[in-house]
Amino acid sequence: MSRAAARRQRILDAIARSAALARRDPGDIRLIAVSKGRAAGQIEELITAGQRDFGESRVQEVREKWPSLLARNADLRLHGIGRLQSNKAAEAVKVFDAIHSLDRPSLLDALASEAVKADRFPAVYVQVNIGDEEQKGGCAIGKIDELVAAVRTSPLPLAGLMAIPPLDAEPSPFFALLAKLARRHDVEGLSIGMSRDFEEAVMLGATAVRVGTALFED
């Protein structure tokens, strides 16, 4: 087994253990490898190990790095996980299969319009500013209902809610809060959890975890 495969298997085993504790099916949790800033060779090692979902922040980096990888692996799925400007909407709908950072109506309008033009409709997660941090993207908790309703009347599929807890805080209460908000708004998907806290996220309802360092570094 390669080192990349061993790292991936450790993450999958940890997901399975956490899911078992929460009486969940580990098959319901999607592992997204955060490949932003990683070389194509590192990504290819994970692809060979069986990884199929990858997260990127910048459209330009996708354009530079992914065409040859996608040409050889047609079943890969790319997730847009970074803050997205409306003027990048046309490119985003063409390269991403899911976008995890929808945080405002104007971005939804841009994505929906470009999706219709391209006849390509990536699923979107509504990003919530769960810690009410000025420097972070995400809609305010009080605006979730408005944005979720807008997505549901758009041509884009609603994948769920996404959030990143404050870096210096215990993440579990924020994961639990997002899960509660998802239930309140009848949303199933939860994109929560990264390398440092994905096990807690799984126990609190994550359906997608975004793991970078733990997958790419020993």
JSON list of N, CA and C in Angstrom, two decimals, residues 116-186:
[
{"chain": "A", "resi": 116, "resn": "VAL", "atom": "N", "xyz": [-27.59, 27.98, -16.68]},
{"chain": "A", "resi": 116, "resn": "VAL", "atom": "CA", "xyz": [-28.54, 27.82, -17.78]},
{"chain": "A", "resi": 116, "resn": "VAL", "atom": "C", "xyz": [-27.84, 27.96, -19.12]},
{"chain": "A", "resi": 117, "resn": "LYS", "atom": "N", "xyz": [-26.95, 28.95, -19.22]},
{"chain": "A", "resi": 117, "resn": "LYS", "atom": "CA", "xyz": [-26.21, 29.16, -20.48]},
{"chain": "A", "resi": 117, "resn": "LYS", "atom": "C", "xyz": [-25.35, 27.95, -20.82]},
{"chain": "A", "resi": 118, "resn": "ALA", "atom": "N", "xyz": [-24.69, 27.39, -19.79]},
{"chain": "A", "resi": 118, "resn": "ALA", "atom": "CA", "xyz": [-23.78, 26.27, -20.02]},
{"chain": "A", "resi": 118, "resn": "ALA", "atom": "C", "xyz": [-24.48, 24.92, -20.03]},
{"chain": "A", "resi": 119, "resn": "ASP", "atom": "N", "xyz": [-25.76, 24.91, -19.63]},
{"chain": "A", "resi": 119, "resn": "ASP", "atom": "CA", "xyz": [-26.52, 23.66, -19.48]},
{"chain": "A", "resi": 119, "resn": "ASP", "atom": "C", "xyz": [-25.78, 22.69, -18.56]},
{"chain": "A", "resi": 120, "resn": "ARG", "atom": "N", "xyz": [-25.30, 23.25, -17.45]},
{"chain": "A", "resi": 120, "resn": "ARG", "atom": "CA", "xyz": [-24.56, 22.46, -16.45]},
{"chain": "A", "resi": 120, "resn": "ARG", "atom": "C", "xyz": [-24.94, 23.02, -15.09]},
{"chain": "A", "resi": 121, "resn": "PHE", "atom": "N", "xyz": [-25.38, 22.15, -14.19]},
{"chain": "A", "resi": 121, "resn": "PHE", "atom": "CA", "xyz": [-26.03, 22.61, -12.97]},
{"chain": "A", "resi": 121, "resn": "PHE", "atom": "C", "xyz": [-25.39, 21.99, -11.73]},
{"chain": "A", "resi": 122, "resn": "PRO", "atom": "N", "xyz": [-24.28, 22.58, -11.25]},
{"chain": "A", "resi": 122, "resn": "PRO", "atom": "CA", "xyz": [-23.65, 22.06, -10.04]},
{"chain": "A", "resi": 122, "resn": "PRO", "atom": "C", "xyz": [-24.56, 22.24, -8.82]},
{"chain": "A", "resi": 123, "resn": "ALA", "atom": "N", "xyz": [-24.51, 21.28, -7.91]},
{"chain": "A", "resi": 123, "resn": "ALA", "atom": "CA", "xyz": [-25.22, 21.41, -6.64]},
{"chain": "A", "resi": 123, "resn": "ALA", "atom": "C", "xyz": [-24.54, 22.47, -5.79]},
{"chain": "A", "resi": 124, "resn": "VAL", "atom": "N", "xyz": [-25.32, 23.14, -4.95]},
{"chain": "A", "resi": 124, "resn": "VAL", "atom": "CA", "xyz": [-24.75, 24.20, -4.12]},
{"chain": "A", "resi": 124, "resn": "VAL", "atom": "C", "xyz": [-25.07, 23.97, -2.65]},
{"chain": "A", "resi": 125, "resn": "TYR", "atom": "N", "xyz": [-24.09, 24.30, -1.82]},
{"chain": "A", "resi": 125, "resn": "TYR", "atom": "CA", "xyz": [-24.28, 24.37, -0.38]},
{"chain": "A", "resi": 125, "resn": "TYR", "atom": "C", "xyz": [-24.37, 25.83, 0.02]},
{"chain": "A", "resi": 126, "resn": "VAL", "atom": "N", "xyz": [-25.33, 26.15, 0.86]},
{"chain": "A", "resi": 126, "resn": "VAL", "atom": "CA", "xyz": [-25.42, 27.49, 1.43]},
{"chain": "A", "resi": 126, "resn": "VAL", "atom": "C", "xyz": [-24.41, 27.58, 2.57]},
{"chain": "A", "resi": 127, "resn": "GLN", "atom": "N", "xyz": [-23.43, 28.47, 2.41]},
{"chain": "A", "resi": 127, "resn": "GLN", "atom": "CA", "xyz": [-22.42, 28.64, 3.46]},
{"chain": "A", "resi": 127, "resn": "GLN", "atom": "C", "xyz": [-22.96, 29.58, 4.53]},
{"chain": "A", "resi": 128, "resn": "VAL", "atom": "N", "xyz": [-22.87, 29.13, 5.77]},
{"chain": "A", "resi": 128, "resn": "VAL", "atom": "CA", "xyz": [-23.38, 29.89, 6.92]},
{"chain": "A", "resi": 128, "resn": "VAL", "atom": "C", "xyz": [-22.20, 30.41, 7.74]},
{"chain": "A", "resi": 129, "resn": "ASN", "atom": "N", "xyz": [-22.24, 31.67, 8.09]},
{"chain": "A", "resi": 129, "resn": "ASN", "atom": "CA", "xyz": [-21.22, 32.25, 8.97]},
{"chain": "A", "resi": 129, "resn": "ASN", "atom": "C", "xyz": [-21.59, 31.87, 10.40]},
{"chain": "A", "resi": 130, "resn": "ILE", "atom": "N", "xyz": [-21.28, 30.64, 10.75]},
{"chain": "A", "resi": 130, "resn": "ILE", "atom": "CA", "xyz": [-21.79, 30.03, 11.98]},
{"chain": "A", "resi": 130, "resn": "ILE", "atom": "C", "xyz": [-21.25, 30.68, 13.24]},
{"chain": "A", "resi": 131, "resn": "GLY", "atom": "N", "xyz": [-20.06, 31.30, 13.14]},
{"chain": "A", "resi": 131, "resn": "GLY", "atom": "CA", "xyz": [-19.48, 31.96, 14.30]},
{"chain": "A", "resi": 131, "resn": "GLY", "atom": "C", "xyz": [-19.62, 33.47, 14.27]},
{"chain": "A", "resi": 132, "resn": "ASP", "atom": "N", "xyz": [-20.38, 33.99, 13.29]},
{"chain": "A", "resi": 132, "resn": "ASP", "atom": "CA", "xyz": [-20.60, 35.43, 13.17]},
{"chain": "A", "resi": 132, "resn": "ASP", "atom": "C", "xyz": [-19.28, 36.19, 13.16]},
{"chain": "A", "resi": 133, "resn": "GLU", "atom": "N", "xyz": [-18.37, 35.72, 12.27]},
{"chain": "A", "resi": 133, "resn": "GLU", "atom": "CA", "xyz": [-17.04, 36.32, 12.17]},
{"chain": "A", "resi": 133, "resn": "GLU", "atom": "C", "xyz": [-16.98, 37.28, 10.98]},
{"chain": "A", "resi": 134, "resn": "GLU", "atom": "N", "xyz": [-16.54, 38.51, 11.23]},
{"chain": "A", "resi": 134, "resn": "GLU", "atom": "CA", "xyz": [-16.52, 39.52, 10.18]},
{"chain": "A", "resi": 134, "resn": "GLU", "atom": "C", "xyz": [-15.63, 39.13, 9.01]},
{"chain": "A", "resi": 135, "resn": "GLN", "atom": "N", "xyz": [-14.52, 38.44, 9.28]},
{"chain": "A", "resi": 135, "resn": "GLN", "atom": "CA", "xyz": [-13.55, 38.16, 8.24]},
{"chain": "A", "resi": 135, "resn": "GLN", "atom": "C", "xyz": [-13.91, 36.94, 7.39]},
{"chain": "A", "resi": 136, "resn": "LYS", "atom": "N", "xyz": [-14.96, 36.23, 7.75]},
{"chain": "A", "resi": 136, "resn": "LYS", "atom": "CA", "xyz": [-15.33, 35.00, 7.06]},
{"chain": "A", "resi": 136, "resn": "LYS", "atom": "C", "xyz": [-16.51, 35.21, 6.13]},
{"chain": "A", "resi": 137, "resn": "GLY", "atom": "N", "xyz": [-16.52, 34.43, 5.04]},
{"chain": "A", "resi": 137, "resn": "GLY", "atom": "CA", "xyz": [-17.69, 34.40, 4.18]},
{"chain": "A", "resi": 137, "resn": "GLY", "atom": "C", "xyz": [-18.81, 33.63, 4.84]},
{"chain": "A", "resi": 138, "resn": "GLY", "atom": "N", "xyz": [-19.96, 33.64, 4.20]},
{"chain": "A", "resi": 138, "resn": "GLY", "atom": "CA", "xyz": [-21.11, 32.92, 4.73]},
{"chain": "A", "resi": 138, "resn": "GLY", "atom": "C", "xyz": [-22.25, 33.87, 5.04]},
{"chain": "A", "resi": 139, "resn": "CYS", "atom": "N", "xyz": [-23.47, 33.38, 4.84]},
{"chain": "A", "resi": 139, "resn": "CYS", "atom": "CA", "xyz": [-24.63, 34.22, 5.16]},
{"chain": "A", "resi": 139, "resn": "CYS", "atom": "C", "xyz": [-24.89, 34.19, 6.66]},
{"chain": "A", "resi": 140, "resn": "ALA", "atom": "N", "xyz": [-25.51, 35.21, 7.14]},
{"chain": "A", "resi": 140, "resn": "ALA", "atom": "CA", "xyz": [-25.88, 35.26, 8.56]},
{"chain": "A", "resi": 140, "resn": "ALA", "atom": "C", "xyz": [-26.94, 34.21, 8.85]},
{"chain": "A", "resi": 141, "resn": "ILE", "atom": "N", "xyz": [-26.94, 33.73, 10.09]},
{"chain": "A", "resi": 141, "resn": "ILE", "atom": "CA", "xyz": [-27.92, 32.70, 10.47]},
{"chain": "A", "resi": 141, "resn": "ILE", "atom": "C", "xyz": [-29.35, 33.15, 10.17]},
{"chain": "A", "resi": 142, "resn": "GLY", "atom": "N", "xyz": [-29.63, 34.40, 10.40]},
{"chain": "A", "resi": 142, "resn": "GLY", "atom": "CA", "xyz": [-30.97, 34.91, 10.16]},
{"chain": "A", "resi": 142, "resn": "GLY", "atom": "C", "xyz": [-31.36, 35.01, 8.69]},
{"chain": "A", "resi": 143, "resn": "LYS", "atom": "N", "xyz": [-30.39, 34.84, 7.80]},
{"chain": "A", "resi": 143, "resn": "LYS", "atom": "CA", "xyz": [-30.66, 34.94, 6.36]},
{"chain": "A", "resi": 143, "resn": "LYS", "atom": "C", "xyz": [-30.74, 33.57, 5.68]},
{"chain": "A", "resi": 144, "resn": "ILE", "atom": "N", "xyz": [-30.57, 32.48, 6.45]},
{"chain": "A", "resi": 144, "resn": "ILE", "atom": "CA", "xyz": [-30.56, 31.14, 5.85]},
{"chain": "A", "resi": 144, "resn": "ILE", "atom": "C", "xyz": [-31.88, 30.86, 5.13]},
{"chain": "A", "resi": 145, "resn": "ASP", "atom": "N", "xyz": [-32.98, 31.15, 5.78]},
{"chain": "A", "resi": 145, "resn": "ASP", "atom": "CA", "xyz": [-34.28, 30.82, 5.21]},
{"chain": "A", "resi": 145, "resn": "ASP", "atom": "C", "xyz": [-34.46, 31.47, 3.85]},
{"chain": "A", "resi": 146, "resn": "GLU", "atom": "N", "xyz": [-34.09, 32.73, 3.74]},
{"chain": "A", "resi": 146, "resn": "GLU", "atom": "CA", "xyz": [-34.23, 33.49, 2.50]},
{"chain": "A", "resi": 146, "resn": "GLU", "atom": "C", "xyz": [-33.37, 32.87, 1.39]},
{"chain": "A", "resi": 147, "resn": "LEU", "atom": "N", "xyz": [-32.11, 32.52, 1.71]},
{"chain": "A", "resi": 147, "resn": "LEU", "atom": "CA", "xyz": [-31.21, 32.01, 0.69]},
{"chain": "A", "resi": 147, "resn": "LEU", "atom": "C", "xyz": [-31.57, 30.57, 0.29]},
{"chain": "A", "resi": 148, "resn": "VAL", "atom": "N", "xyz": [-31.93, 29.75, 1.26]},
{"chain": "A", "resi": 148, "resn": "VAL", "atom": "CA", "xyz": [-32.36, 28.38, 0.96]},
{"chain": "A", "resi": 148, "resn": "VAL", "atom": "C", "xyz": [-33.60, 28.40, 0.06]},
{"chain": "A", "resi": 149, "resn": "ALA", "atom": "N", "xyz": [-34.54, 29.26, 0.37]},
{"chain": "A", "resi": 149, "resn": "ALA", "atom": "CA", "xyz": [-35.76, 29.36, -0.44]},
{"chain": "A", "resi": 149, "resn": "ALA", "atom": "C", "xyz": [-35.42, 29.79, -1.86]},
{"chain": "A", "resi": 150, "resn": "ALA", "atom": "N", "xyz": [-34.47, 30.71, -2.00]},
{"chain": "A", "resi": 150, "resn": "ALA", "atom": "CA", "xyz": [-34.07, 31.18, -3.33]},
{"chain": "A", "resi": 150, "resn": "ALA", "atom": "C", "xyz": [-33.42, 30.06, -4.14]},
{"chain": "A", "resi": 151, "resn": "VAL", "atom": "N", "xyz": [-32.59, 29.26, -3.48]},
{"chain": "A", "resi": 151, "resn": "VAL", "atom": "CA", "xyz": [-31.97, 28.13, -4.18]},
{"chain": "A", "resi": 151, "resn": "VAL", "atom": "C", "xyz": [-33.04, 27.16, -4.66]},
{"chain": "A", "resi": 152, "resn": "ARG", "atom": "N", "xyz": [-34.03, 26.92, -3.82]},
{"chain": "A", "resi": 152, "resn": "ARG", "atom": "CA", "xyz": [-35.06, 25.95, -4.18]},
{"chain": "A", "resi": 152, "resn": "ARG", "atom": "C", "xyz": [-35.93, 26.40, -5.36]},
{"chain": "A", "resi": 153, "resn": "THR", "atom": "N", "xyz": [-35.95, 27.68, -5.64]},
{"chain": "A", "resi": 153, "resn": "THR", "atom": "CA", "xyz": [-36.68, 28.15, -6.82]},
{"chain": "A", "resi": 153, "resn": "THR", "atom": "C", "xyz": [-35.75, 28.38, -8.01]},
{"chain": "A", "resi": 154, "resn": "SER", "atom": "N", "xyz": [-34.47, 28.09, -7.83]},
{"chain": "A", "resi": 154, "resn": "SER", "atom": "CA", "xyz": [-33.48, 28.26, -8.90]},
{"chain": "A", "resi": 154, "resn": "SER", "atom": "C", "xyz": [-33.30, 26.93, -9.63]},
{"chain": "A", "resi": 155, "resn": "PRO", "atom": "N", "xyz": [-32.55, 26.91, -10.73]},
{"chain": "A", "resi": 155, "resn": "PRO", "atom": "CA", "xyz": [-32.28, 25.65, -11.43]},
{"chain": "A", "resi": 155, "resn": "PRO", "atom": "C", "xyz": [-31.16, 24.83, -10.79]},
{"chain": "A", "resi": 156, "resn": "LEU", "atom": "N", "xyz": [-30.55, 25.35, -9.74]},
{"chain": "A", "resi": 156, "resn": "LEU", "atom": "CA", "xyz": [-29.43, 24.65, -9.11]},
{"chain": "A", "resi": 156, "resn": "LEU", "atom": "C", "xyz": [-29.92, 23.75, -7.98]},
{"chain": "A", "resi": 157, "resn": "PRO", "atom": "N", "xyz": [-29.45, 22.51, -7.91]},
{"chain": "A", "resi": 157, "resn": "PRO", "atom": "CA", "xyz": [-29.84, 21.62, -6.81]},
{"chain": "A", "resi": 157, "resn": "PRO", "atom": "C", "xyz": [-29.27, 22.12, -5.48]},
{"chain": "A", "resi": 158, "resn": "LEU", "atom": "N", "xyz": [-30.06, 22.02, -4.44]},
{"chain": "A", "resi": 158, "resn": "LEU", "atom": "CA", "xyz": [-29.59, 22.38, -3.09]},
{"chain": "A", "resi": 158, "resn": "LEU", "atom": "C", "xyz": [-28.96, 21.15, -2.45]},
{"chain": "A", "resi": 159, "resn": "ALA", "atom": "N", "xyz": [-27.65, 21.23, -2.19]},
{"chain": "A", "resi": 159, "resn": "ALA", "atom": "CA", "xyz": [-26.95, 20.11, -1.57]},
{"chain": "A", "resi": 159, "resn": "ALA", "atom": "C", "xyz": [-27.05, 20.14, -0.05]},
{"chain": "A", "resi": 160, "resn": "GLY", "atom": "N", "xyz": [-27.09, 21.33, 0.54]},
{"chain": "A", "resi": 160, "resn": "GLY", "atom": "CA", "xyz": [-27.15, 21.41, 2.00]},
{"chain": "A", "resi": 160, "resn": "GLY", "atom": "C", "xyz": [-26.57, 22.70, 2.52]},
{"chain": "A", "resi": 161, "resn": "LEU", "atom": "N", "xyz": [-26.10, 22.66, 3.76]},
{"chain": "A", "resi": 161, "resn": "LEU", "atom": "CA", "xyz": [-25.46, 23.80, 4.41]},
{"chain": "A", "resi": 161, "resn": "LEU", "atom": "C", "xyz": [-23.99, 23.50, 4.65]},
{"chain": "A", "resi": 162, "resn": "MET", "atom": "N", "xyz": [-23.17, 24.53, 4.61]},
{"chain": "A", "resi": 162, "resn": "MET", "atom": "CA", "xyz": [-21.74, 24.40, 4.89]},
{"chain": "A", "resi": 162, "resn": "MET", "atom": "C", "xyz": [-21.34, 25.44, 5.92]},
{"chain": "A", "resi": 163, "resn": "ALA", "atom": "N", "xyz": [-20.38, 25.10, 6.78]},
{"chain": "A", "resi": 163, "resn": "ALA", "atom": "CA", "xyz": [-19.86, 26.08, 7.74]},
{"chain": "A", "resi": 163, "resn": "ALA", "atom": "C", "xyz": [-18.46, 25.70, 8.16]},
{"chain": "A", "resi": 164, "resn": "ILE", "atom": "N", "xyz": [-17.71, 26.72, 8.59]},
{"chain": "A", "resi": 164, "resn": "ILE", "atom": "CA", "xyz": [-16.38, 26.53, 9.17]},
{"chain": "A", "resi": 164, "resn": "ILE", "atom": "C", "xyz": [-16.39, 27.19, 10.54]},
{"chain": "A", "resi": 165, "resn": "PRO", "atom": "N", "xyz": [-16.27, 26.43, 11.62]},
{"chain": "A", "resi": 165, "resn": "PRO", "atom": "CA", "xyz": [-16.29, 27.04, 12.96]},
{"chain": "A", "resi": 165, "resn": "PRO", "atom": "C", "xyz": [-15.09, 27.95, 13.17]},
{"chain": "A", "resi": 166, "resn": "PRO", "atom": "N", "xyz": [-15.19, 28.86, 14.12]},
{"chain": "A", "resi": 166, "resn": "PRO", "atom": "CA", "xyz": [-14.03, 29.70, 14.46]},
{"chain": "A", "resi": 166, "resn": "PRO", "atom": "C", "xyz": [-12.82, 28.84, 14.82]},
{"chain": "A", "resi": 167, "resn": "LEU", "atom": "N", "xyz": [-11.65, 29.26, 14.35]},
{"chain": "A", "resi": 167, "resn": "LEU", "atom": "CA", "xyz": [-10.44, 28.45, 14.50]},
{"chain": "A", "resi": 167, "resn": "LEU", "atom": "C", "xyz": [-10.06, 28.23, 15.96]},
{"chain": "A", "resi": 168, "resn": "ASP", "atom": "N", "xyz": [-10.31, 29.20, 16.81]},
{"chain": "A", "resi": 168, "resn": "ASP", "atom": "CA", "xyz": [-9.85, 29.12, 18.20]},
{"chain": "A", "resi": 168, "resn": "ASP", "atom": "C", "xyz": [-10.93, 28.61, 19.15]},
{"chain": "A", "resi": 169, "resn": "ALA", "atom": "N", "xyz": [-11.98, 28.00, 18.61]},
{"chain": "A", "resi": 169, "resn": "ALA", "atom": "CA", "xyz": [-13.09, 27.54, 19.46]},
{"chain": "A", "resi": 169, "resn": "ALA", "atom": "C", "xyz": [-13.30, 26.04, 19.30]},
{"chain": "A", "resi": 170, "resn": "GLU", "atom": "N", "xyz": [-13.89, 25.43, 20.33]},
{"chain": "A", "resi": 170, "resn": "GLU", "atom": "CA", "xyz": [-14.29, 24.03, 20.24]},
{"chain": "A", "resi": 170, "resn": "GLU", "atom": "C", "xyz": [-15.33, 23.91, 19.13]},
{"chain": "A", "resi": 171, "resn": "PRO", "atom": "N", "xyz": [-15.10, 23.05, 18.11]},
{"chain": "A", "resi": 171, "resn": "PRO", "atom": "CA", "xyz": [-15.99, 23.03, 16.95]},
{"chain": "A", "resi": 171, "resn": "PRO", "atom": "C", "xyz": [-17.34, 22.37, 17.18]},
{"chain": "A", "resi": 172, "resn": "SER", "atom": "N", "xyz": [-17.43, 21.43, 18.10]},
{"chain": "A", "resi": 172, "resn": "SER", "atom": "CA", "xyz": [-18.64, 20.62, 18.23]},
{"chain": "A", "resi": 172, "resn": "SER", "atom": "C", "xyz": [-19.92, 21.44, 18.42]},
{"chain": "A", "resi": 173, "resn": "PRO", "atom": "N", "xyz": [-19.94, 22.46, 19.29]},
{"chain": "A", "resi": 173, "resn": "PRO", "atom": "CA", "xyz": [-21.19, 23.24, 19.43]},
{"chain": "A", "resi": 173, "resn": "PRO", "atom": "C", "xyz": [-21.62, 23.90, 18.12]},
{"chain": "A", "resi": 174, "resn": "PHE", "atom": "N", "xyz": [-20.67, 24.30, 17.30]},
{"chain": "A", "resi": 174, "resn": "PHE", "atom": "CA", "xyz": [-21.01, 24.93, 16.02]},
{"chain": "A", "resi": 174, "resn": "PHE", "atom": "C", "xyz": [-21.54, 23.90, 15.03]},
{"chain": "A", "resi": 175, "resn": "PHE", "atom": "N", "xyz": [-20.95, 22.69, 15.05]},
{"chain": "A", "resi": 175, "resn": "PHE", "atom": "CA", "xyz": [-21.48, 21.62, 14.20]},
{"chain": "A", "resi": 175, "resn": "PHE", "atom": "C", "xyz": [-22.91, 21.28, 14.61]},
{"chain": "A", "resi": 176, "resn": "ALA", "atom": "N", "xyz": [-23.11, 21.19, 15.92]},
{"chain": "A", "resi": 176, "resn": "ALA", "atom": "CA", "xyz": [-24.46, 20.86, 16.42]},
{"chain": "A", "resi": 176, "resn": "ALA", "atom": "C", "xyz": [-25.46, 21.95, 16.05]},
{"chain": "A", "resi": 177, "resn": "LEU", "atom": "N", "xyz": [-25.04, 23.20, 16.12]},
{"chain": "A", "resi": 177, "resn": "LEU", "atom": "CA", "xyz": [-25.92, 24.31, 15.75]},
{"chain": "A", "resi": 177, "resn": "LEU", "atom": "C", "xyz": [-26.27, 24.24, 14.27]},
{"chain": "A", "resi": 178, "resn": "LEU", "atom": "N", "xyz": [-25.29, 23.95, 13.41]},
{"chain": "A", "resi": 178, "resn": "LEU", "atom": "CA", "xyz": [-25.58, 23.88, 11.98]},
{"chain": "A", "resi": 178, "resn": "LEU", "atom": "C", "xyz": [-26.53, 22.72, 11.69]},
{"chain": "A", "resi": 179, "resn": "ALA", "atom": "N", "xyz": [-26.34, 21.59, 12.37]},
{"chain": "A", "resi": 179, "resn": "ALA", "atom": "CA", "xyz": [-27.24, 20.45, 12.19]},
{"chain": "A", "resi": 179, "resn": "ALA", "atom": "C", "xyz": [-28.67, 20.84, 12.61]},
{"chain": "A", "resi": 180, "resn": "LYS", "atom": "N", "xyz": [-28.79, 21.58, 13.69]},
{"chain": "A", "resi": 180, "resn": "LYS", "atom": "CA", "xyz": [-30.12, 22.04, 14.14]},
{"chain": "A", "resi": 180, "resn": "LYS", "atom": "C", "xyz": [-30.74, 22.98, 13.10]},
{"chain": "A", "resi": 181, "resn": "LEU", "atom": "N", "xyz": [-29.93, 23.87, 12.54]},
{"chain": "A", "resi": 181, "resn": "LEU", "atom": "CA", "xyz": [-30.44, 24.79, 11.52]},
{"chain": "A", "resi": 181, "resn": "LEU", "atom": "C", "xyz": [-30.85, 24.03, 10.27]},
{"chain": "A", "resi": 182, "resn": "ALA", "atom": "N", "xyz": [-30.10, 22.99, 9.92]},
{"chain": "A", "resi": 182, "resn": "ALA", "atom": "CA", "xyz": [-30.44, 22.18, 8.75]},
{"chain": "A", "resi": 182, "resn": "ALA", "atom": "C", "xyz": [-31.80, 21.51, 8.94]},
{"chain": "A", "resi": 183, "resn": "ARG", "atom": "N", "xyz": [-32.03, 20.97, 10.14]},
{"chain": "A", "resi": 183, "resn": "ARG", "atom": "CA", "xyz": [-33.33, 20.34, 10.41]},
{"chain": "A", "resi": 183, "resn": "ARG", "atom": "C", "xyz": [-34.45, 21.37, 10.35]},
{"chain": "A", "resi": 184, "resn": "ARG", "atom": "N", "xyz": [-34.20, 22.55, 10.91]},
{"chain": "A", "resi": 184, "resn": "ARG", "atom": "CA", "xyz": [-35.22, 23.60, 10.92]},
{"chain": "A", "resi": 184, "resn": "ARG", "atom": "C", "xyz": [-35.62, 24.00, 9.51]},
{"chain": "A", "resi": 185, "resn": "HIS", "atom": "N", "xyz": [-34.65, 23.98, 8.59]},
{"chain": "A", "resi": 185, "resn": "HIS", "atom": "CA", "xyz": [-34.92, 24.41, 7.22]},
{"chain": "A", "resi": 185, "resn": "HIS", "atom": "C", "xyz": [-35.09, 23.23, 6.26]},
{"chain": "A", "resi": 186, "resn": "ASP", "atom": "N", "xyz": [-35.24, 22.04, 6.83]},
{"chain": "A", "resi": 186, "resn": "ASP", "atom": "CA", "xyz": [-35.50, 20.83, 6.04]},
{"chain": "A", "resi": 186, "resn": "ASP", "atom": "C", "xyz": [-34.41, 20.60, 4.99]}
]
